[in-house]
């Protein structure tokens, strides 16, 4: 079984029922590249397996067509942009995490330097150095 994500996997008849479309609609969307179901085996004739995410995508396609009157070419463009935006979002989140880690490491490094400097300044004076206890007001 593929490991695209956790959750249930459905054969085409169950997926079609859950998405409220005909099985041929799922096959058509797959041919157009709008959905990419997993395969149980390596053969192109292996049974298709649909995840909850695949079913949500089919429902989204149907809504675009029904509610907004978008044709399949328009749906393809919209989904391509949506997929690209999600990919960019993931890249941005990884970059933010990397920068956050870098910032934390640099902050630790600087705090250690400050701590060493403060320890050096508060070290007891040697007997040969003049006392700084005389101050006039």
PDB file of C-alpha atoms in Angstrom:
ATOM      1  CA  UNK A   1       0.000   0.000   0.000  1.00  0.00           C
ATOM      2  CA  UNK A   2       1.376   3.470  -0.819  1.00  0.00           C
ATOM      3  CA  UNK A   3       2.551   5.765   1.945  1.00  0.00           C
ATOM      4  CA  UNK A   4       1.460   9.168   0.636  1.00  0.00           C
ATOM      5  CA  UNK A   5      -0.256  10.106   3.866  1.00  0.00           C
ATOM      6  CA  UNK A   6      -1.973   8.576   6.836  1.00  0.00           C
ATOM      7  CA  UNK A   7      -5.646   7.805   6.649  1.00  0.00           C
ATOM      8  CA  UNK A   8      -8.019   5.594   4.743  1.00  0.00           C
ATOM      9  CA  UNK A   9      -7.667   4.437   1.161  1.00  0.00           C
ATOM     10  CA  UNK A  10     -10.648   3.686  -1.051  1.00  0.00           C
ATOM     11  CA  UNK A  11     -11.183   1.698  -4.211  1.00  0.00           C
ATOM     12  CA  UNK A  12     -12.684   3.606  -7.119  1.00  0.00           C
ATOM     13  CA  UNK A  13     -16.314   2.597  -6.464  1.00  0.00           C
ATOM     14  CA  UNK A  14     -16.182   3.777  -2.840  1.00  0.00           C
ATOM     15  CA  UNK A  15     -14.267   6.954  -3.750  1.00  0.00           C
ATOM     16  CA  UNK A  16     -16.795   7.784  -6.472  1.00  0.00           C
ATOM     17  CA  UNK A  17     -19.657   7.326  -4.026  1.00  0.00           C
ATOM     18  CA  UNK A  18     -17.950   9.479  -1.382  1.00  0.00           C
ATOM     19  CA  UNK A  19     -17.286  12.233  -3.952  1.00  0.00           C
ATOM     20  CA  UNK A  20     -20.776  11.830  -5.440  1.00  0.00           C
ATOM     21  CA  UNK A  21     -19.472  11.308  -8.972  1.00  0.00           C
ATOM     22  CA  UNK A  22     -19.420   8.425 -11.429  1.00  0.00           C
ATOM     23  CA  UNK A  23     -16.366   6.151 -11.548  1.00  0.00           C
ATOM     24  CA  UNK A  24     -15.772   7.283 -15.150  1.00  0.00           C
ATOM     25  CA  UNK A  25     -15.528  10.862 -13.884  1.00  0.00           C
ATOM     26  CA  UNK A  26     -12.659   9.843 -11.608  1.00  0.00           C
ATOM     27  CA  UNK A  27     -10.933   8.067 -14.489  1.00  0.00           C
ATOM     28  CA  UNK A  28     -11.445  11.114 -16.724  1.00  0.00           C
ATOM     29  CA  UNK A  29     -10.000  13.475 -14.091  1.00  0.00           C
ATOM     30  CA  UNK A  30      -7.027  11.136 -13.743  1.00  0.00           C
ATOM     31  CA  UNK A  31      -6.428  11.135 -17.521  1.00  0.00           C
ATOM     32  CA  UNK A  32      -6.501  14.945 -17.458  1.00  0.00           C
ATOM     33  CA  UNK A  33      -4.018  14.986 -14.578  1.00  0.00           C
ATOM     34  CA  UNK A  34      -6.446  16.688 -12.203  1.00  0.00           C
ATOM     35  CA  UNK A  35      -6.110  13.888  -9.657  1.00  0.00           C
ATOM     36  CA  UNK A  36      -3.392  11.302  -9.130  1.00  0.00           C
ATOM     37  CA  UNK A  37      -4.651   8.271  -7.247  1.00  0.00           C
ATOM     38  CA  UNK A  38      -2.118   5.848  -5.904  1.00  0.00           C
ATOM     39  CA  UNK A  39      -1.826   2.352  -7.314  1.00  0.00           C
ATOM     40  CA  UNK A  40      -1.890  -0.817  -5.236  1.00  0.00           C
ATOM     41  CA  UNK A  41       0.929  -2.274  -7.344  1.00  0.00           C
ATOM     42  CA  UNK A  42       3.488  -1.060  -9.865  1.00  0.00           C
ATOM     43  CA  UNK A  43       1.427  -1.946 -12.916  1.00  0.00           C
ATOM     44  CA  UNK A  44      -0.725   0.719 -14.596  1.00  0.00           C
ATOM     45  CA  UNK A  45      -3.502  -1.881 -14.418  1.00  0.00           C
ATOM     46  CA  UNK A  46      -3.255  -2.142 -10.625  1.00  0.00           C
ATOM     47  CA  UNK A  47      -6.331  -0.968  -8.751  1.00  0.00           C
ATOM     48  CA  UNK A  48      -6.536   2.750  -8.074  1.00  0.00           C
ATOM     49  CA  UNK A  49      -6.539   3.799  -4.433  1.00  0.00           C
ATOM     50  CA  UNK A  50      -8.016   7.143  -3.464  1.00  0.00           C
ATOM     51  CA  UNK A  51      -7.202   8.992  -0.255  1.00  0.00           C
ATOM     52  CA  UNK A  52      -9.461  11.406   1.574  1.00  0.00           C
ATOM     53  CA  UNK A  53      -7.343  14.179   0.058  1.00  0.00           C
ATOM     54  CA  UNK A  54      -8.055  12.864  -3.456  1.00  0.00           C
ATOM     55  CA  UNK A  55     -11.783  12.815  -2.708  1.00  0.00           C
ATOM     56  CA  UNK A  56     -11.654  16.363  -1.325  1.00  0.00           C
ATOM     57  CA  UNK A  57      -9.922  17.457  -4.521  1.00  0.00           C
ATOM     58  CA  UNK A  58     -12.678  15.888  -6.674  1.00  0.00           C
ATOM     59  CA  UNK A  59     -15.321  17.656  -4.594  1.00  0.00           C
ATOM     60  CA  UNK A  60     -13.394  20.918  -5.057  1.00  0.00           C
ATOM     61  CA  UNK A  61     -13.296  20.356  -8.836  1.00  0.00           C
ATOM     62  CA  UNK A  62     -17.045  19.752  -8.905  1.00  0.00           C
ATOM     63  CA  UNK A  63     -17.712  22.916  -6.886  1.00  0.00           C
ATOM     64  CA  UNK A  64     -15.571  25.031  -9.210  1.00  0.00           C
ATOM     65  CA  UNK A  65     -17.497  23.719 -12.179  1.00  0.00           C
ATOM     66  CA  UNK A  66     -20.978  23.846 -10.623  1.00  0.00           C
ATOM     67  CA  UNK A  67     -20.797  26.984  -8.461  1.00  0.00           C
ATOM     68  CA  UNK A  68     -18.463  29.138 -10.549  1.00  0.00           C
ATOM     69  CA  UNK A  69     -19.088  27.738 -14.028  1.00  0.00           C
ATOM     70  CA  UNK A  70     -15.391  27.010 -14.569  1.00  0.00           C
ATOM     71  CA  UNK A  71     -14.620  24.560 -17.387  1.00  0.00           C
ATOM     72  CA  UNK A  72     -12.073  21.759 -16.995  1.00  0.00           C
ATOM     73  CA  UNK A  73      -9.283  23.817 -18.572  1.00  0.00           C
ATOM     74  CA  UNK A  74      -9.967  26.560 -16.042  1.00  0.00           C
ATOM     75  CA  UNK A  75     -10.113  24.011 -13.235  1.00  0.00           C
ATOM     76  CA  UNK A  76      -6.730  22.686 -14.340  1.00  0.00           C
ATOM     77  CA  UNK A  77      -5.228  26.187 -14.229  1.00  0.00           C
ATOM     78  CA  UNK A  78      -6.769  26.922 -10.832  1.00  0.00           C
ATOM     79  CA  UNK A  79      -5.587  23.633  -9.351  1.00  0.00           C
ATOM     80  CA  UNK A  80      -2.110  24.111 -10.790  1.00  0.00           C
ATOM     81  CA  UNK A  81      -1.913  27.550  -9.140  1.00  0.00           C
ATOM     82  CA  UNK A  82      -3.303  26.145  -5.883  1.00  0.00           C
ATOM     83  CA  UNK A  83      -0.765  23.296  -5.901  1.00  0.00           C
ATOM     84  CA  UNK A  84       2.057  25.732  -6.629  1.00  0.00           C
ATOM     85  CA  UNK A  85       0.923  28.037  -3.820  1.00  0.00           C
ATOM     86  CA  UNK A  86       0.853  25.096  -1.389  1.00  0.00           C
ATOM     87  CA  UNK A  87       4.335  24.068  -2.512  1.00  0.00           C
ATOM     88  CA  UNK A  88       5.592  27.637  -2.033  1.00  0.00           C
ATOM     89  CA  UNK A  89       3.932  27.751   1.409  1.00  0.00           C
ATOM     90  CA  UNK A  90       5.764  24.581   2.431  1.00  0.00           C
ATOM     91  CA  UNK A  91       9.056  25.980   1.137  1.00  0.00           C
ATOM     92  CA  UNK A  92       8.430  29.213   3.047  1.00  0.00           C
ATOM     93  CA  UNK A  93       7.663  27.307   6.245  1.00  0.00           C
ATOM     94  CA  UNK A  94      10.893  25.304   5.887  1.00  0.00           C
ATOM     95  CA  UNK A  95      12.868  28.506   5.299  1.00  0.00           C
ATOM     96  CA  UNK A  96      11.265  30.206   8.312  1.00  0.00           C
ATOM     97  CA  UNK A  97      12.114  27.164  10.475  1.00  0.00           C
ATOM     98  CA  UNK A  98      15.708  27.233   9.184  1.00  0.00           C
ATOM     99  CA  UNK A  99      16.037  30.962   9.902  1.00  0.00           C
ATOM    100  CA  UNK A 100      14.469  30.531  13.335  1.00  0.00           C
ATOM    101  CA  UNK A 101      17.000  27.800  14.188  1.00  0.00           C
ATOM    102  CA  UNK A 102      19.825  29.973  12.870  1.00  0.00           C
ATOM    103  CA  UNK A 103      18.575  32.926  14.943  1.00  0.00           C
ATOM    104  CA  UNK A 104      18.345  30.804  18.095  1.00  0.00           C
ATOM    105  CA  UNK A 105      21.861  29.444  17.583  1.00  0.00           C
ATOM    106  CA  UNK A 106      23.253  32.941  17.046  1.00  0.00           C
ATOM    107  CA  UNK A 107      21.389  34.239  20.116  1.00  0.00           C
ATOM    108  CA  UNK A 108      22.884  31.423  22.242  1.00  0.00           C
ATOM    109  CA  UNK A 109      26.353  32.171  20.877  1.00  0.00           C
ATOM    110  CA  UNK A 110      26.053  35.883  21.673  1.00  0.00           C
ATOM    111  CA  UNK A 111      24.678  35.201  25.164  1.00  0.00           C
ATOM    112  CA  UNK A 112      27.655  32.956  25.859  1.00  0.00           C
ATOM    113  CA  UNK A 113      30.027  35.727  24.741  1.00  0.00           C
ATOM    114  CA  UNK A 114      28.231  38.248  26.960  1.00  0.00           C
ATOM    115  CA  UNK A 115      28.363  35.850  29.891  1.00  0.00           C
ATOM    116  CA  UNK A 116      32.113  35.281  29.446  1.00  0.00           C
ATOM    117  CA  UNK A 117      32.705  39.022  29.194  1.00  0.00           C
ATOM    118  CA  UNK A 118      30.672  39.671  32.337  1.00  0.00           C
ATOM    119  CA  UNK A 119      32.551  36.949  34.207  1.00  0.00           C
ATOM    120  CA  UNK A 120      35.820  38.479  33.091  1.00  0.00           C
ATOM    121  CA  UNK A 121      34.778  41.923  34.326  1.00  0.00           C
ATOM    122  CA  UNK A 122      33.548  40.666  37.683  1.00  0.00           C
ATOM    123  CA  UNK A 123      36.657  38.563  38.400  1.00  0.00           C
ATOM    124  CA  UNK A 124      38.521  39.656  41.551  1.00  0.00           C
ATOM    125  CA  UNK A 125      41.246  42.220  40.979  1.00  0.00           C
ATOM    126  CA  UNK A 126      44.855  41.206  41.481  1.00  0.00           C
ATOM    127  CA  UNK A 127      46.633  42.755  44.524  1.00  0.00           C
ATOM    128  CA  UNK A 128      48.878  44.864  42.310  1.00  0.00           C
ATOM    129  CA  UNK A 129      46.005  46.774  40.710  1.00  0.00           C
ATOM    130  CA  UNK A 130      44.840  49.977  42.390  1.00  0.00           C
ATOM    131  CA  UNK A 131      41.686  49.822  44.489  1.00  0.00           C
ATOM    132  CA  UNK A 132      38.722  51.608  43.071  1.00  0.00           C
ATOM    133  CA  UNK A 133      36.859  51.877  46.360  1.00  0.00           C
ATOM    134  CA  UNK A 134      37.600  55.577  46.857  1.00  0.00           C
ATOM    135  CA  UNK A 135      34.939  57.704  45.300  1.00  0.00           C
ATOM    136  CA  UNK A 136      34.051  61.281  46.072  1.00  0.00           C
ATOM    137  CA  UNK A 137      30.573  62.700  46.005  1.00  0.00           C
TER     138      UNK A 137
END
